[in-house]
XYZ file of C-alpha atoms in Angstrom:
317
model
C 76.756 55.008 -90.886
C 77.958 57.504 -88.484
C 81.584 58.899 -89.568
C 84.633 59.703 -87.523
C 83.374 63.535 -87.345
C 79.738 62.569 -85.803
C 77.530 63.527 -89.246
C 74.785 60.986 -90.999
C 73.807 60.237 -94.469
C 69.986 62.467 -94.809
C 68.336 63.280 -97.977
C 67.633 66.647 -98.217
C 67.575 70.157 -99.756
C 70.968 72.679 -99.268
C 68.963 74.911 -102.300
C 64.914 74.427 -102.079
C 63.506 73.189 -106.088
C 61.786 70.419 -107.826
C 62.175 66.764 -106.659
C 65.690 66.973 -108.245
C 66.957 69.591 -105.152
C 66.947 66.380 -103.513
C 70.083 65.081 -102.810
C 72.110 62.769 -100.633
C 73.958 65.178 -97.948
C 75.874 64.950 -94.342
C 74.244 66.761 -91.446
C 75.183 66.633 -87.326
C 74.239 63.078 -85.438
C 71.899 64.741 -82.878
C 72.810 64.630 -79.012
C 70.464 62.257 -77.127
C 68.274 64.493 -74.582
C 67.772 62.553 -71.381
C 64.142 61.369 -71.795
C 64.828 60.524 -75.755
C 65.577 57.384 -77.688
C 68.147 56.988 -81.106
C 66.905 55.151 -83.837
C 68.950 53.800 -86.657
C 66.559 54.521 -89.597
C 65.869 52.003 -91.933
C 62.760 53.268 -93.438
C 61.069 56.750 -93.980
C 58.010 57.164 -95.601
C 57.366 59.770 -98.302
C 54.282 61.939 -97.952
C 52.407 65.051 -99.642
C 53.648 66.940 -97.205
C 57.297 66.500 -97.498
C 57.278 68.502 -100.538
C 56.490 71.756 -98.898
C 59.572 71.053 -96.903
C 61.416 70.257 -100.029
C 60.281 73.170 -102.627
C 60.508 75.774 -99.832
C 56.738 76.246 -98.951
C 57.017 76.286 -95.351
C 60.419 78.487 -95.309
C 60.255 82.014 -93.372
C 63.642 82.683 -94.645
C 63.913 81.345 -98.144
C 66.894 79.637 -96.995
C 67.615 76.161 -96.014
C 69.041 76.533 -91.866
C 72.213 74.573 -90.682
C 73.175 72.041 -93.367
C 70.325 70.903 -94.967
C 66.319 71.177 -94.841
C 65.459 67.559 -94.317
C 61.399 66.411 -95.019
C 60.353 63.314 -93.914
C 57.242 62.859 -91.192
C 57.323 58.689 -90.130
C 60.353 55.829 -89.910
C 60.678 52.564 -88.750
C 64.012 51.257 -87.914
C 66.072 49.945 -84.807
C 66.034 51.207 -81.037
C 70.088 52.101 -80.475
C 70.038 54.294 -77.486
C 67.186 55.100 -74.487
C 67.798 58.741 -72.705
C 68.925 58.023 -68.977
C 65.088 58.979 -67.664
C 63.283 58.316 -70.486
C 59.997 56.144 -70.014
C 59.802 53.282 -72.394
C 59.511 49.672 -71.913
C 60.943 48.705 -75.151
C 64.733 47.939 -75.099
C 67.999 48.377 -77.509
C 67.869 46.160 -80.769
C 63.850 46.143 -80.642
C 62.605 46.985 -84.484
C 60.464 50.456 -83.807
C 58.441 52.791 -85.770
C 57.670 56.350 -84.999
C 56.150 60.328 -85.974
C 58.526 62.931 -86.635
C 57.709 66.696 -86.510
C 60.324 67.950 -88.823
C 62.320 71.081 -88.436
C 65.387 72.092 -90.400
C 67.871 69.021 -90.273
C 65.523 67.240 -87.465
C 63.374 65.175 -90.641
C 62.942 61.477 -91.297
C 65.123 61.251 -93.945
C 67.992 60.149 -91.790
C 70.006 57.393 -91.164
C 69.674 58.475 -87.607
C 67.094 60.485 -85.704
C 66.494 61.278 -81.968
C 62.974 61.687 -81.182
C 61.120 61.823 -77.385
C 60.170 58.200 -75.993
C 56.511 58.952 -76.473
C 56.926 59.015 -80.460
C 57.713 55.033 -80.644
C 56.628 51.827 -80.789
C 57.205 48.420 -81.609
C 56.492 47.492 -85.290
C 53.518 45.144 -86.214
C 54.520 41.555 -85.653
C 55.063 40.309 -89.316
C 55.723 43.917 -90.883
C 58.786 44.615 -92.203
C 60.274 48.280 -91.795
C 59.402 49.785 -95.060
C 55.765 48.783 -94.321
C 55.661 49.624 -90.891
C 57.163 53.402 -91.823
C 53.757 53.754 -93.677
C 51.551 53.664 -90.713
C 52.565 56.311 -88.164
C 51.903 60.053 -90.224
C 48.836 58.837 -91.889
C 47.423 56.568 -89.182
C 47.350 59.254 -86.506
C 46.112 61.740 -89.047
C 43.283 59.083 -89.563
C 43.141 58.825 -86.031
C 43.187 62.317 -84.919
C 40.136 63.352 -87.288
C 37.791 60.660 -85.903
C 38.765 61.691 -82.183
C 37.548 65.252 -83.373
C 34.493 64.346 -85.052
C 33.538 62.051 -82.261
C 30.732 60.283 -84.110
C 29.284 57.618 -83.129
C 28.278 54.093 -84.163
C 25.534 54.208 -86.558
C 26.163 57.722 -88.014
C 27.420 58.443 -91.208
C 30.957 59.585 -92.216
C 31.638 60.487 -95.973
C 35.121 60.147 -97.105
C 36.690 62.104 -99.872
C 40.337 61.007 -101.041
C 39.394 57.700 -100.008
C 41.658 56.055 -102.141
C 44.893 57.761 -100.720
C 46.495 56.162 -97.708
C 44.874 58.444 -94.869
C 41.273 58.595 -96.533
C 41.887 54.553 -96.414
C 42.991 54.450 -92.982
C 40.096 56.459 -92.006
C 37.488 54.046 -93.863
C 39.076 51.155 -92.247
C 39.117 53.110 -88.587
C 35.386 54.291 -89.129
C 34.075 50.814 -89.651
C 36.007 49.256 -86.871
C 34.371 51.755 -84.518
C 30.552 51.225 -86.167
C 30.214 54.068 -88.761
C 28.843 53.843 -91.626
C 31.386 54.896 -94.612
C 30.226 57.031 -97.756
C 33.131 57.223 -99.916
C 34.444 58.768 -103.628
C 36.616 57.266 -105.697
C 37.114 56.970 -109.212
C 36.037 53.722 -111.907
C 39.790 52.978 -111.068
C 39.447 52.993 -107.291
C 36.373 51.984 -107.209
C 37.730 48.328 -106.035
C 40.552 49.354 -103.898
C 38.020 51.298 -101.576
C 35.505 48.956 -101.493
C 38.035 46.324 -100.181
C 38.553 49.022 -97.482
C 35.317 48.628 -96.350
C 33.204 51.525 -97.624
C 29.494 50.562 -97.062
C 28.681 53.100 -100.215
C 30.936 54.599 -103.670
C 30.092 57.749 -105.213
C 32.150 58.688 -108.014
C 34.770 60.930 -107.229
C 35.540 64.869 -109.034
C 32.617 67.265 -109.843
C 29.474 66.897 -108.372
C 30.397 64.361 -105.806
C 27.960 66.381 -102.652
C 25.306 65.878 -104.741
C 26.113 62.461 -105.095
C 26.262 61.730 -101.359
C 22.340 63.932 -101.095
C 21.155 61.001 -103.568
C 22.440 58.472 -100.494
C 21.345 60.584 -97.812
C 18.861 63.976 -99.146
C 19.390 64.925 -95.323
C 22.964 65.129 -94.993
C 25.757 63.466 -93.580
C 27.008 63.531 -89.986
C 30.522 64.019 -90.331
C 33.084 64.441 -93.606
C 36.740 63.793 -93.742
C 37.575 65.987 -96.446
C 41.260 64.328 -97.788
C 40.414 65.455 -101.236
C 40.338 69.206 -99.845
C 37.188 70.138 -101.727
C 36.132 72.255 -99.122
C 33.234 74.457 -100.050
C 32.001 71.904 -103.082
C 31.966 68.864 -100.657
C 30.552 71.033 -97.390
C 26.611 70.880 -98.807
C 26.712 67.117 -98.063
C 27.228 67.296 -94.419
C 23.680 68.296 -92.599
C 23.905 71.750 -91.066
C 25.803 71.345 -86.991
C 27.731 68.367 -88.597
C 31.537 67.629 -88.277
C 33.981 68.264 -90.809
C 37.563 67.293 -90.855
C 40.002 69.187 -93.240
C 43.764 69.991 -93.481
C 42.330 73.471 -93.537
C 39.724 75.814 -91.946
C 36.659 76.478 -93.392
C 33.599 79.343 -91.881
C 30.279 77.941 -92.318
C 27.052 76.209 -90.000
C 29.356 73.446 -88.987
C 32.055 71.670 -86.929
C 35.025 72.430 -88.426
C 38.438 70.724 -87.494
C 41.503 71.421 -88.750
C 43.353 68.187 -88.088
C 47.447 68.604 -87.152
C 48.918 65.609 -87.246
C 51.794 67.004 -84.714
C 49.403 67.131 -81.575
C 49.904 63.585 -82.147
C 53.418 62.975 -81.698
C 53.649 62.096 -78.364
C 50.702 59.973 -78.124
C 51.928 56.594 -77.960
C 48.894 54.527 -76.631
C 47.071 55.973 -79.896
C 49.909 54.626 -82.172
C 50.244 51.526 -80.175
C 46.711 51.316 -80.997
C 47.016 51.492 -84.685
C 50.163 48.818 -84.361
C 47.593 46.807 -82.712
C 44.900 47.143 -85.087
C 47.583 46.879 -87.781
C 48.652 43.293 -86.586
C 44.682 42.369 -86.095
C 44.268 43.586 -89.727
C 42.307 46.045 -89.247
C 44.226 48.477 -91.053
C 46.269 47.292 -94.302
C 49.225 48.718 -94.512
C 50.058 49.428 -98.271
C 53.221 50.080 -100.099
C 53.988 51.055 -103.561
C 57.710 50.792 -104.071
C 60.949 51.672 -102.085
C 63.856 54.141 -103.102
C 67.252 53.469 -102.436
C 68.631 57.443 -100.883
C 70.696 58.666 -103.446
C 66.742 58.163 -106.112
C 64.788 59.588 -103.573
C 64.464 62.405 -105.949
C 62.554 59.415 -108.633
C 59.961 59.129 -105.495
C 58.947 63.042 -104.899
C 58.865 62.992 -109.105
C 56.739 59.666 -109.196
C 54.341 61.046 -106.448
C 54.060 64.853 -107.934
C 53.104 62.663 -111.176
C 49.524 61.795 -109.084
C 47.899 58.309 -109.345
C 50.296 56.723 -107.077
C 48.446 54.017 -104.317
C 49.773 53.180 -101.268
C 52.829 55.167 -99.760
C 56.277 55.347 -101.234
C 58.904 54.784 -99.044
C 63.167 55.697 -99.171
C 64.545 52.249 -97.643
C 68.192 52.821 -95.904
C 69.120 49.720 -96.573
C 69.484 50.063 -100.504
């Protein structure tokens, strides 16, 4: 809750360090901007990437600015305040989920976050907020590296990382637009990512483009590399094939380095994948919640590996 001198609870890092720099702390309720919205946060979702925010990775200065370095990249909560001019035809008290692009104190792990109008929408009918705070990072990170790629139905996407949550968002995405899915995972996986909808499994680790030339000797049309194998995954794709990676890569293909924040104002793609969320299209999947003051337990658990489906720091506890 908001105290008498305007600062929120947050979860975040005054010294950057292991998952145990993360700590419960008070930083500054943000002014509402006139074409923003206020969400009470119920829900934010932990990701890979919140640790580079946490451990200092992404730090020019070495130094956590203002009172805290806050991660934290998707939440779902409740709509508490619309900016005078902003453009949004949802209304205070609707349940909302939404992207963050984090920056210093501005991250998800809030009790209370102002974001632009374009960055929310309503939550999946029949999804409760720690579920729905799973979909908005990934989901447009799915989305975003299948609007680069621009296959098209019939062609042949291979997936590595399929078993984590934006390799499975991607499988699910590819299908429902007519691709055909190639995708690794290990004896373990193997299961979870044919329920996904994979068409083919190679086993994951070592090898695997060699294992996807068995399939298809000529090459693949497009790879979403979530694994980050880069150069031992590239000989599967054929040569002027796409390639979607977290990072850059110089070779006889379409590379795309896929940012999740050109997607943070694009609202008809997330209402999209809250659309295709309620159809079941996409399964949204959680592994536990974390009350604020363990959040530190969930960065440990998910530095540990092996973790499936997205763990999330609930408000609420």
């Amino acid at each position: 809750m908001t105290d008498s001198s305007g600062s929120i609870r947050a979860v975040g890092v005054t010294t950057y360090g292991g998952p145990d720099a993360l700590q419960v702390v008070e930083v500054p309720r943000q002014e509402l901007g006139p074409t923003e919205v206020r969400v009470r946060v119920t829900a934010a979702t932990v990701n890979p990437t919140d640790t580079y925010t946490r451990n200092g990775s992404r730090s020019k200065t070495g130094t956590p600015r203002g009172a805290a370095d806050v991660p934290g990249m998707d939440i779902a909560g409740v709509l508490e305040e619309i900016g005078e001019v902003a453009e949004t035809s949802l209304s205070v008290g609707d349940r909302v989920m939404g992207i963050v692009v984090p920056r210093h104190e501005h991250g998800a792990y809030r009790e209370d976050i102002v974001l632009p109008a374009r960055s929310i929408v309503a939550v999946p009918r029949g999804v409760d907020d720690v579920a729905a705070s799973t979909l908005p990072m990934n989901g447009l990170t799915a989305r975003r590296a299948l609007d680069l790629m621009d296959l098209q139905p019939g062609q042949v996407l291979a997936v590595t990382g399929a078993a984590g949550s934006t390799g499975g968002y991607v499988i699910q995405l590819a299908k429902h637009a007519g691709l055909t899915v190639v995708a690794d995972a290990s004896e373990a996986d193997e299961q979870l990512v044919r329920s996904l909808g994979a068409d083919q499994i190679v086993r994951r680790g070592d090898g695997v483009a060699d294992r996807i030339l068995e399939l298809y000797p000529d090459g693949v049309d497009g790879l979403f590399d979530g694994a980050v194998q880069d150069a031992a995954v590239l000989p599967a794709v054929k040569t002027g094939g796409d390639v979607a990676t977290v990072r850059w890569y110089q070779g006889d293909l379409r590379v795309h380095a896929v940012s999740v924040a050109d997607m943070a104002e694009e609202q008809e793609k997330l209402g999209e994948l809250r659309q295709l969320a309620e159809d079941g299209v996409v399964t949204l999947r959680v592994a536990d919640s974390y009350s604020p003051d363990d959040a530190w337990r969930a960065h440990e658990r998910l530095e540990a590996g092996g973790t499936r489906g997205r763990l999330v720091i609930d408000f609420t506890k």
